[in-house]
Tab-separated table of C-alpha atoms in Angstrom:
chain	number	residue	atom	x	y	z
A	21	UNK	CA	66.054	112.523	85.346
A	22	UNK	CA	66.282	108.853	86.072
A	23	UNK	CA	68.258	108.766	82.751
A	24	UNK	CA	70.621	111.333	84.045
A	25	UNK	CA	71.601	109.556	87.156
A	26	UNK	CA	72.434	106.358	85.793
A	27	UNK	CA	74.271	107.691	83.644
A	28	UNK	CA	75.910	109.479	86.709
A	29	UNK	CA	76.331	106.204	88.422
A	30	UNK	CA	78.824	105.281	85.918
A	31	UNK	CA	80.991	108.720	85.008
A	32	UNK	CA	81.241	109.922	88.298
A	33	UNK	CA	83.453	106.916	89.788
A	34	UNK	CA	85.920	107.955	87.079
A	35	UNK	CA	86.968	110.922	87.502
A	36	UNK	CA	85.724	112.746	90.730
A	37	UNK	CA	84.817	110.287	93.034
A	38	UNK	CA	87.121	107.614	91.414
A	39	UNK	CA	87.460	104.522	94.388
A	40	UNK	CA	91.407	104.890	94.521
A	41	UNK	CA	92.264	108.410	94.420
A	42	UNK	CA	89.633	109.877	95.973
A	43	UNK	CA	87.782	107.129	98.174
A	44	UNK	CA	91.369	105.690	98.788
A	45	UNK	CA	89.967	102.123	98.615
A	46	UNK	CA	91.502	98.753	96.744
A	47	UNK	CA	94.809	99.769	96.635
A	48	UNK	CA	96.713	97.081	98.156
A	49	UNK	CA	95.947	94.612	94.643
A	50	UNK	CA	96.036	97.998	92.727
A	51	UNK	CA	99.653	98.024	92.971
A	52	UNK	CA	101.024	94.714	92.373
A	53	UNK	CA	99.898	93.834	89.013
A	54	UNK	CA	100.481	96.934	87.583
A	55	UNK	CA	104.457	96.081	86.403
A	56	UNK	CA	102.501	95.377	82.442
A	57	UNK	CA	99.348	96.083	80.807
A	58	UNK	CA	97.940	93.145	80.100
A	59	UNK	CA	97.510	91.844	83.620
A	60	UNK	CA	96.370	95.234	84.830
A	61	UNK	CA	93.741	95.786	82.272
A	62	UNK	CA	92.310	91.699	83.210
A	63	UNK	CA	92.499	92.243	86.728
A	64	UNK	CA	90.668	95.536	85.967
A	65	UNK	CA	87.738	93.317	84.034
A	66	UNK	CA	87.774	90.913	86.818
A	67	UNK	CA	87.270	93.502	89.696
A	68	UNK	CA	84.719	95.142	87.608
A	69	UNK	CA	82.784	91.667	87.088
A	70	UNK	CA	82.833	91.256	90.571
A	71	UNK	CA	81.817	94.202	92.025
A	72	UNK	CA	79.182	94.717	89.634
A	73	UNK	CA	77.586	91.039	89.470
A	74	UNK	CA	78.100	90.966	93.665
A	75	UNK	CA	76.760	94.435	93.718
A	76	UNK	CA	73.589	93.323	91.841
A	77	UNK	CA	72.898	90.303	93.884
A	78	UNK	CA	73.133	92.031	97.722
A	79	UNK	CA	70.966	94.727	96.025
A	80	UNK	CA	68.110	92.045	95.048
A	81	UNK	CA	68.439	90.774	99.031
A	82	UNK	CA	68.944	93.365	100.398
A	83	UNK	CA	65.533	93.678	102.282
A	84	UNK	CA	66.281	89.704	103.619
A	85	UNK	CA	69.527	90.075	105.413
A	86	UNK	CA	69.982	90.351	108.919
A	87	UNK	CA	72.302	92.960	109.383
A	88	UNK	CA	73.990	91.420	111.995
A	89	UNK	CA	75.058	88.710	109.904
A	90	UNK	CA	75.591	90.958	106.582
A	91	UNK	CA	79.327	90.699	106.885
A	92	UNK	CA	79.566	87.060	106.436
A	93	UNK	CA	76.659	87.259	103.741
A	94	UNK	CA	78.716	89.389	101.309
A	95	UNK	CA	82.069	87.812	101.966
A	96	UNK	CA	80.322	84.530	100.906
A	97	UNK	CA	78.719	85.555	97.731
A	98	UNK	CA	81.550	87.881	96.796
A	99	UNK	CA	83.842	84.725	96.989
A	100	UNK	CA	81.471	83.194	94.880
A	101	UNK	CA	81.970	85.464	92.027
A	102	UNK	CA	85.502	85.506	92.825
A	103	UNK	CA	85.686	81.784	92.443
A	104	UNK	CA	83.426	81.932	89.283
A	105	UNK	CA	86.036	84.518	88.008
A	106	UNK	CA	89.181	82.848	89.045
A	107	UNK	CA	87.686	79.266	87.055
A	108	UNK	CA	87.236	81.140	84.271
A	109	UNK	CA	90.751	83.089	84.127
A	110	UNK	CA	92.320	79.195	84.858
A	111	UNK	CA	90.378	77.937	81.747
A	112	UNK	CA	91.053	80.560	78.811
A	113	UNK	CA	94.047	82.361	80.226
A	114	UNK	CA	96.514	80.124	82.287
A	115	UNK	CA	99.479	81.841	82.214
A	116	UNK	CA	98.005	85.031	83.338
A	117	UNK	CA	96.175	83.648	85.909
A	118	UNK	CA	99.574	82.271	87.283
A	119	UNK	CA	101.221	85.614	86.911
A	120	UNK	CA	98.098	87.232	88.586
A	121	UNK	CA	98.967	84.583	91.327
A	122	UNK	CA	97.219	85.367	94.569
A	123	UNK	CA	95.490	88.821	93.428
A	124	UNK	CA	92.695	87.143	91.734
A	125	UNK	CA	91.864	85.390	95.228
A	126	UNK	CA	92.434	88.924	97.041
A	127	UNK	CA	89.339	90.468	95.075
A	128	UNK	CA	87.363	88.978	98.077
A	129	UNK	CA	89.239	91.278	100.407
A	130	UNK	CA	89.641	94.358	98.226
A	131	UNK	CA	87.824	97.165	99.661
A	132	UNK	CA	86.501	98.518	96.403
A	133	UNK	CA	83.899	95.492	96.444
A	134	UNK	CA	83.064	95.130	100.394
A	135	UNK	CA	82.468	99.375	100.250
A	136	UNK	CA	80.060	99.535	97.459
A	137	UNK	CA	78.409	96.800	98.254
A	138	UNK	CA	77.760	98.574	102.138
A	139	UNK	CA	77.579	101.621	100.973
A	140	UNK	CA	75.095	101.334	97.844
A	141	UNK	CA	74.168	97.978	97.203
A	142	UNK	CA	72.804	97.908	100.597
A	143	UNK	CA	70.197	100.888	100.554
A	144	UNK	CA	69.456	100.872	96.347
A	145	UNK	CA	67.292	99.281	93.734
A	146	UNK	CA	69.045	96.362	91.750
A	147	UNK	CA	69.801	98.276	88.758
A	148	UNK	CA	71.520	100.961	90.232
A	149	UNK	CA	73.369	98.755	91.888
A	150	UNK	CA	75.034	97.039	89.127
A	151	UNK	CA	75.442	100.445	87.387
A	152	UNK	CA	77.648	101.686	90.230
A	153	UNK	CA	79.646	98.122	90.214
A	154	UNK	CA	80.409	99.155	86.821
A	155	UNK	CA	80.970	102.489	87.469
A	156	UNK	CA	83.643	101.810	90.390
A	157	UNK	CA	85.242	98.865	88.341
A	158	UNK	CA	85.901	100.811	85.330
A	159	UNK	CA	87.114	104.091	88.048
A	160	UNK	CA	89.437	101.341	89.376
A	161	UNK	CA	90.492	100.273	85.888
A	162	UNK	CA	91.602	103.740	84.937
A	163	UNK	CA	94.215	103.898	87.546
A	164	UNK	CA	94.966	100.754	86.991
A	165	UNK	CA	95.428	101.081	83.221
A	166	UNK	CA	97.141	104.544	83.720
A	167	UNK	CA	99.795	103.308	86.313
A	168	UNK	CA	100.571	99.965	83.955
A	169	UNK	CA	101.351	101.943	81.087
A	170	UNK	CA	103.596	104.185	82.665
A	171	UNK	CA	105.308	101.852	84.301
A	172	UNK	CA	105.498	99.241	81.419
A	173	UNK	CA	106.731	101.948	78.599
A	174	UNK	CA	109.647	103.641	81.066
A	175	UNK	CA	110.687	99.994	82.482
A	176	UNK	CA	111.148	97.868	80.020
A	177	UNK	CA	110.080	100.279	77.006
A	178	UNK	CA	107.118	97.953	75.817
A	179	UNK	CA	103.595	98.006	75.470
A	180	UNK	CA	101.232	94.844	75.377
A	181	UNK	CA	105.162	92.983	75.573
A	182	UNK	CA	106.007	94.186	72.358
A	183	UNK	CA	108.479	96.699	71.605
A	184	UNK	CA	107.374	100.592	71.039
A	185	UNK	CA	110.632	102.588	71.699
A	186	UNK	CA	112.208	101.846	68.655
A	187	UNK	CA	116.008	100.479	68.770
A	188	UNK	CA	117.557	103.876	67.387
A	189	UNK	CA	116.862	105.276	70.622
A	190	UNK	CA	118.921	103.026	72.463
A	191	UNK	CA	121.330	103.407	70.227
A	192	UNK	CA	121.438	106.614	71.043
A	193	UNK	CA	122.371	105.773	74.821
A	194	UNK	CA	118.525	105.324	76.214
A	195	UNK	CA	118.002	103.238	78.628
A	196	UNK	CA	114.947	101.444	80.290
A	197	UNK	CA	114.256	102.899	83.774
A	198	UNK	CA	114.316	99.008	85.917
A	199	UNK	CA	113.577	101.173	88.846
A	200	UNK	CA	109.807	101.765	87.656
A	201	UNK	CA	109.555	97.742	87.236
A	202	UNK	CA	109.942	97.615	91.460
A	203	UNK	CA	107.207	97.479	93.843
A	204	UNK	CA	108.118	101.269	95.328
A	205	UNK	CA	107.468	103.234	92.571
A	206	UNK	CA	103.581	102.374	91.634
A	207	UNK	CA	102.474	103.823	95.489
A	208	UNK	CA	105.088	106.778	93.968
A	209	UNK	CA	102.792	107.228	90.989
A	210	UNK	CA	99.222	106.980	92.525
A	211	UNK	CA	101.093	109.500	94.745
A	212	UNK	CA	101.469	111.818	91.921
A	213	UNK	CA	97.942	110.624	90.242
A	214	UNK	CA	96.439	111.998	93.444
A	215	UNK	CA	98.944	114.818	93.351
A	216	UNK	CA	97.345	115.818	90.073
A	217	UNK	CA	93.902	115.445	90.296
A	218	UNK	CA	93.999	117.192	93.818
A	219	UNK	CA	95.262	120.021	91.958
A	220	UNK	CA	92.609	120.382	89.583
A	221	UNK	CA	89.609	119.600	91.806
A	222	UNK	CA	90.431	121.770	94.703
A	223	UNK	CA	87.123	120.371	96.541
A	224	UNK	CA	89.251	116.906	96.772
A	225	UNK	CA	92.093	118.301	99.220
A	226	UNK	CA	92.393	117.603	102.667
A	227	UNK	CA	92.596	120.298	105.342
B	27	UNK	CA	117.713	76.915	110.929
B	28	UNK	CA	115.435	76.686	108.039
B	29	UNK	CA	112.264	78.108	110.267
B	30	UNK	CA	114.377	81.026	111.449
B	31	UNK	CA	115.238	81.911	107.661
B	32	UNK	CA	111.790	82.030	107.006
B	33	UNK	CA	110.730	83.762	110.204
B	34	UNK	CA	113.252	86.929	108.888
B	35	UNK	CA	112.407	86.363	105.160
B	36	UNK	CA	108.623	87.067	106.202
B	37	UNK	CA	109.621	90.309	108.356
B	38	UNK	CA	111.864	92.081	106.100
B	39	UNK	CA	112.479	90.971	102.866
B	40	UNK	CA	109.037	89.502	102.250
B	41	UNK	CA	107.473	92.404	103.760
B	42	UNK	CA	103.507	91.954	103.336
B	43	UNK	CA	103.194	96.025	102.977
B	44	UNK	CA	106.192	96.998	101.227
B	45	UNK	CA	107.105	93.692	98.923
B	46	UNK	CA	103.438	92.937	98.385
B	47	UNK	CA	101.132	95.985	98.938
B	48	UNK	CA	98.889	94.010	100.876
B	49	UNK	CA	96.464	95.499	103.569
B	50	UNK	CA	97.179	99.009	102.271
B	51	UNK	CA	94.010	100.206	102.732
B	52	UNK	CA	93.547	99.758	106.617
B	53	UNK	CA	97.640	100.746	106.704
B	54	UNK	CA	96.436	104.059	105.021
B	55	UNK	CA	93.442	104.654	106.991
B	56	UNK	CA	94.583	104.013	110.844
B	57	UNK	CA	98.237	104.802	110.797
B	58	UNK	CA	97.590	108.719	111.915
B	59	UNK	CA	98.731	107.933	115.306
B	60	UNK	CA	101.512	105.185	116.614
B	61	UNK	CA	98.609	104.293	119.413
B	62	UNK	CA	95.751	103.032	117.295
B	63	UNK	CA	98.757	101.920	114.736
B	64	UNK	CA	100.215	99.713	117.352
B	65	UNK	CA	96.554	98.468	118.344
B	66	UNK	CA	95.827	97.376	114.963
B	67	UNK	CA	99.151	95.955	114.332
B	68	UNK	CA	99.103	93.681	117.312
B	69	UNK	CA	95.398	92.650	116.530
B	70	UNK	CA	96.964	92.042	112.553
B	71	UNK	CA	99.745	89.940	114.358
B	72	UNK	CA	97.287	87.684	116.742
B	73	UNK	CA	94.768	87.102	113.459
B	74	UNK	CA	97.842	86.070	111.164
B	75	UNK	CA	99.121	83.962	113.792
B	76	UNK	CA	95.735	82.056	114.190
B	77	UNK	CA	94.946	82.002	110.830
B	78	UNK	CA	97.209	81.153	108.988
B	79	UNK	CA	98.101	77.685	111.152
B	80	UNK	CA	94.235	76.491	110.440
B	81	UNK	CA	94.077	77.200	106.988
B	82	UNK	CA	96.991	75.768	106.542
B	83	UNK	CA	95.736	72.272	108.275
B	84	UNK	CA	92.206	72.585	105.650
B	85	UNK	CA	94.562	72.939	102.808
B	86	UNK	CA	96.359	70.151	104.030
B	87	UNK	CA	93.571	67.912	104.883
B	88	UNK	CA	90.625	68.869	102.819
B	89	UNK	CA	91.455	71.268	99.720
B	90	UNK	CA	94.724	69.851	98.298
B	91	UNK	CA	94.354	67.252	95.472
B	92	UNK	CA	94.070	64.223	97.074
B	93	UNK	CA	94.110	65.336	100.484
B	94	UNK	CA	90.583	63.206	101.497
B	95	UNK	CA	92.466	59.930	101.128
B	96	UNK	CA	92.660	59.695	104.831
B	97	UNK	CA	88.620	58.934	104.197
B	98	UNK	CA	89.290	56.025	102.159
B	99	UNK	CA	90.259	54.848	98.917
B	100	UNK	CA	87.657	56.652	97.186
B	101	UNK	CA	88.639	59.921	97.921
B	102	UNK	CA	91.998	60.104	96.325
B	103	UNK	CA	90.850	61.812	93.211
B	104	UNK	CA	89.095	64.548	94.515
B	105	UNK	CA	90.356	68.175	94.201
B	106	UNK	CA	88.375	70.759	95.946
B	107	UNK	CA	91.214	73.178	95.690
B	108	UNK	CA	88.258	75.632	93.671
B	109	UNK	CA	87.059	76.167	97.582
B	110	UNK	CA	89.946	77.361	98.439
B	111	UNK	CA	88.967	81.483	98.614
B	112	UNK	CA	85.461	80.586	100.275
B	113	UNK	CA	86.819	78.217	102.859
B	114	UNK	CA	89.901	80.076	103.371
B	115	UNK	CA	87.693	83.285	104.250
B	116	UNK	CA	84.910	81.800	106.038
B	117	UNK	CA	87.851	80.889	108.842
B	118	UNK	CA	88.766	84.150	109.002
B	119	UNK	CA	85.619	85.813	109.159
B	120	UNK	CA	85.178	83.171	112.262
B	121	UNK	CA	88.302	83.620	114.099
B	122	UNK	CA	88.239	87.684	113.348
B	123	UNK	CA	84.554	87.004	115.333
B	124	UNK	CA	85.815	85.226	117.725
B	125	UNK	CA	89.242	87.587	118.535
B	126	UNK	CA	86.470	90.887	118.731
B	127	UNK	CA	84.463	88.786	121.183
B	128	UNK	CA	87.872	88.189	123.505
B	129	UNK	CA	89.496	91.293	123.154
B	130	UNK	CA	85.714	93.040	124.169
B	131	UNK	CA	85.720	90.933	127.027
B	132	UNK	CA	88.898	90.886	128.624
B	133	UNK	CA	90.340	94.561	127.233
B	134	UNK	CA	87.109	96.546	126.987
B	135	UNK	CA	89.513	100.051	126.596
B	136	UNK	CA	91.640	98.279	123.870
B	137	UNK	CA	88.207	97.602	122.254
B	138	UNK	CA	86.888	101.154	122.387
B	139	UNK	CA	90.333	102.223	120.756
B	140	UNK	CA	90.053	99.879	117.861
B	141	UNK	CA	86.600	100.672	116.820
B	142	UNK	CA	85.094	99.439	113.935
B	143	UNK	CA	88.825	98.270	112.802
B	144	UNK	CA	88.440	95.131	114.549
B	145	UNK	CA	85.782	93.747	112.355
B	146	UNK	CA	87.433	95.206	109.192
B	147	UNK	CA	90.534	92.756	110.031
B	148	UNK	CA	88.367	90.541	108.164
B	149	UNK	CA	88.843	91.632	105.015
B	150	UNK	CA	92.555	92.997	105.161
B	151	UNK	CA	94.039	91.328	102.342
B	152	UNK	CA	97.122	90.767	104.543
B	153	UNK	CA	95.439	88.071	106.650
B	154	UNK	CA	93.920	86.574	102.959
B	155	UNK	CA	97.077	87.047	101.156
B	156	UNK	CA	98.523	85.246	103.865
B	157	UNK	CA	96.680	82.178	103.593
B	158	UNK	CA	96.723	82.355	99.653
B	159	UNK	CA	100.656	82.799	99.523
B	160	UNK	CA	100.789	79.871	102.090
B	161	UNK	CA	98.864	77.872	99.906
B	162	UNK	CA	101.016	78.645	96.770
B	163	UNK	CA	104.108	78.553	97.993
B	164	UNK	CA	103.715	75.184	99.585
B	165	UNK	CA	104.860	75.568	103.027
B	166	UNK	CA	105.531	72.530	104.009
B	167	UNK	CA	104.773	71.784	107.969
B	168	UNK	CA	102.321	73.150	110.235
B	169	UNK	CA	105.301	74.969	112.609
B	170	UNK	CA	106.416	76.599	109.527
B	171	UNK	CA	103.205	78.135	108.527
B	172	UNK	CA	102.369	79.049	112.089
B	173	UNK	CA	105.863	81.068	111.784
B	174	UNK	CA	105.228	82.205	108.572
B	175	UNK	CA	102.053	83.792	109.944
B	176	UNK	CA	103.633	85.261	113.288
B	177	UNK	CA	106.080	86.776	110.485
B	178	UNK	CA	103.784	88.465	108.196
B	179	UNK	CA	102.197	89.828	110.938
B	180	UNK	CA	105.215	91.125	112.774
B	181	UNK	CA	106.666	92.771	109.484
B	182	UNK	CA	103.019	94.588	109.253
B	183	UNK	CA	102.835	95.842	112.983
B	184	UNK	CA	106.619	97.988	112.154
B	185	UNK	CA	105.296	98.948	108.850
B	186	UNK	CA	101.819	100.454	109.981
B	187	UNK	CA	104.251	101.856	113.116
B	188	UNK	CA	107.143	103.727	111.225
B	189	UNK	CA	104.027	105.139	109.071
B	190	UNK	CA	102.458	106.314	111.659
B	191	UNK	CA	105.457	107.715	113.491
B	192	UNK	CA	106.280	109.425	110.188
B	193	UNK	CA	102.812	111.045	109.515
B	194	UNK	CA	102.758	112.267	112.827
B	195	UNK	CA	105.993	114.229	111.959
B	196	UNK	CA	104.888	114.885	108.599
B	197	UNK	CA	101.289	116.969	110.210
B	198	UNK	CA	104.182	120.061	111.492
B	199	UNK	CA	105.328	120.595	108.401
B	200	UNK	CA	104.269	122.235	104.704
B	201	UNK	CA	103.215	120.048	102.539
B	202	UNK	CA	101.602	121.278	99.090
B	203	UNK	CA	97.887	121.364	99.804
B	204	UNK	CA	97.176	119.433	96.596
B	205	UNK	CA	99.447	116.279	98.415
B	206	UNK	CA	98.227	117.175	101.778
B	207	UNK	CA	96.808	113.597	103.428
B	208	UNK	CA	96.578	110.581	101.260
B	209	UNK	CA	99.284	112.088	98.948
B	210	UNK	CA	102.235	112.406	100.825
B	211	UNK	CA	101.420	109.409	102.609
B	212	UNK	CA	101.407	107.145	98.783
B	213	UNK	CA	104.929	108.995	98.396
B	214	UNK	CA	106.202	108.335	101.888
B	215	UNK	CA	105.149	104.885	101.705
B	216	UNK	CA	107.107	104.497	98.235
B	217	UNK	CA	109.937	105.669	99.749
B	218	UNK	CA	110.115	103.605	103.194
B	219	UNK	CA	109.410	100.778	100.324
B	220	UNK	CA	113.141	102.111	98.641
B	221	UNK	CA	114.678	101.457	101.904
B	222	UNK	CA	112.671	97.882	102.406
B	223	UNK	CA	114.532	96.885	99.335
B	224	UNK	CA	118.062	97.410	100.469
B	225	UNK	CA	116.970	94.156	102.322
B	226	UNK	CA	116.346	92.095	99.425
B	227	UNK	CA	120.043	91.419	98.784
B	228	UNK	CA	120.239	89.455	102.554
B	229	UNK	CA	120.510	85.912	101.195
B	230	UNK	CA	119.068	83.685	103.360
């Protein structure tokens, strides 16, 4: 049974109770790095690290922090991890930690990481608590991953930054939609990702 | 001339919802009415005003390289710029304290209204991205940060408003039950963002 539930811990923030489409949290850095894969799928690694390594730690104090003061406590050793993160990033991969810019700094404030850590980390053992850091991470890379490669192959027809629709095609009069490289049309497409989903899990849908 | 520029640039074209997608969550969450909208939006205002002036004086005097000179000779090497995210968000956790503490003295109904959003200011990423985009766009004097804040904010407060106004519209008519809520609200959003862009051509 035990067995079962971890393994719950990490499935079920993918799909069903997935932190952006359904628990509508962590959007605002969501959006903004999702114009090409590669920066989506590190930023997805690095939220994942962070919630799950931040998730771990409250979880093994839980029992010694005041809750008045909680707040403060998690914003501090989230930022930690964040830093820890951010050092790394700047040593093996400068130029995407420049094109990341601020986002990387803004995984102290995304709500994916303050939420679990309140709503699980908080009341649960360590171990579950770094399974469901994984668990939301990898729920937040999905949408992540999902809305970069849309948006990458229609706007500037590459994958990874090398070509995939071949050069026939645009001989043929294709053209790259530019519109999918602008800000608008990612909320557009987590619009339709929820759009989707709602429509398969009825039990998602608002009254 | 130059601050004025900037003051606009922040509102419109900058626009920390539209341009940046920061804060979304709290902009999804609260704007289902222009009251508590407005309330938030003026509290997001007052924070990014505040804030963004005082980290801007620790990056100038503490984090930047070289910024400790003005302890002595020694100190001219040292970069603590790696603080940067914990400093930058200890201040705000402070001054996001310290604003709940005024407002719940002085405007006890405006603090019943705003709820547990006050405290959740804290970790908008507006007032963080703020500070961070302060920092790496080297803005260079304290006036112009301080506008640069009051800017930011001001572009949020009409963002989370027009939402707001819009959603309450949006509650009369039919949407597809599948989009109902959060859904329509991602696509409305996307589109106000369509319009925000027709700004981006104003060269300032």
């Amino acid at each position: 049974m035990a067995q079962n539930n971890n393994l719950e811990l990490i499935t079920k923030p993918l799909n069903l109770n997935n932190p952006v489409t359904a628990q509508i949290l962590g959007i605002c850095s969501a959006l903004a790095v999702t114009v090409q894969l590669e920066p989506a799928i590190v930023m997805a690694i690095s939220v994942t690290v962070v919630t799950a390594l931040s998730n771990f730690v409250i979880s093994l104090l839980r029992n010694t922090i005041p809750s008045r003061i909680r707040i403060i406590v998690q914003l501090m050793i989230v930022s930690l991890m964040v830093i820890l993160v951010d050092q790394v990033l700047k040593a093996y991969m400068y130029q995407l930690d420049k094109q990341l810019s601020v986002y990387v700094g803004l995984i102290i404030t995304n709500c994916i990481v303050m939420g679990r850590l309140e709503a699980f980390a908080l009341g649960n053992k360590p171990l579950p608590a770094l399974l469901d850091g994984i668990g939301n991470g990898a729920g937040y890379g999905v949408i992540l991953v999902i809305v970069a490669f849309i948006r990458e192959l229609f706007g500037s027809g590459k994958l990874f930054g090398c070509q995939v629709i071949p050069d026939c095609f645009y001989n043929l009069g294709y053209e790259n939609c530019g519109f999918m490289l602008n800000p608008p049309m990612a909320l557009i497409l987590i619009g339709m990702i929820i759009w989707i989903q709602r429509s398969k899990y009825k039990e998602l849908q608002e009254k | 001339m130059e601050s004025l520029n900037l003051f606009i640039k922040s509102i419109f074209i900058d626009n920390m919802i539209f341009a940046y997608f920061l804060g979304m969550c709290s902009f999804l969450a609260v704007s289902k009415t222009v009251k508590t909208s407005a309330g938030l939006g003026l509290a997001v205002i007052f924070v990014l005003f505040v804030t963004v002036p005082v980290n801007f004086l620790l990056n100038e005097y503490i984090l930047k390289p070289g910024a400790l000179s003005w302890l002595g000779e020694g100190f001219k090497d040292v970069d603590l710029s790696f603080l940067s995210f914990i400093m930058f968000i200890a201040v705000i956790a402070a001054i996001v304290q310290l604003v709940e503490m005024i407002v719940e003295r002085f405007a006890p109904a405006l603090y019943g209204q705003l709820g547990i959003f006050l405290p959740l200011i804290a970790v908008n990423c507006a007032i963080m991205g703020a500070s961070l985009f302060m920092q790496s766009r080297g803005i260079p004097s304290l006036g112009e940060a301080t506008i640069f804040g009051l800017g930011s904010g001001i572009g949020w407060f009409i963002a989370i408003v027009l939402m707001a106004a819009i959603r309450e519209k949006i509650t009369y008519s039919h949407v597809p039950a599948p989009l109902k809520g959060v859904g329509i609200a991602f696509i409305t959003c996307g589109l106000m963002a369509i319009a925000f862009m027709s700004f981006m051509g104003i060269k300032l």
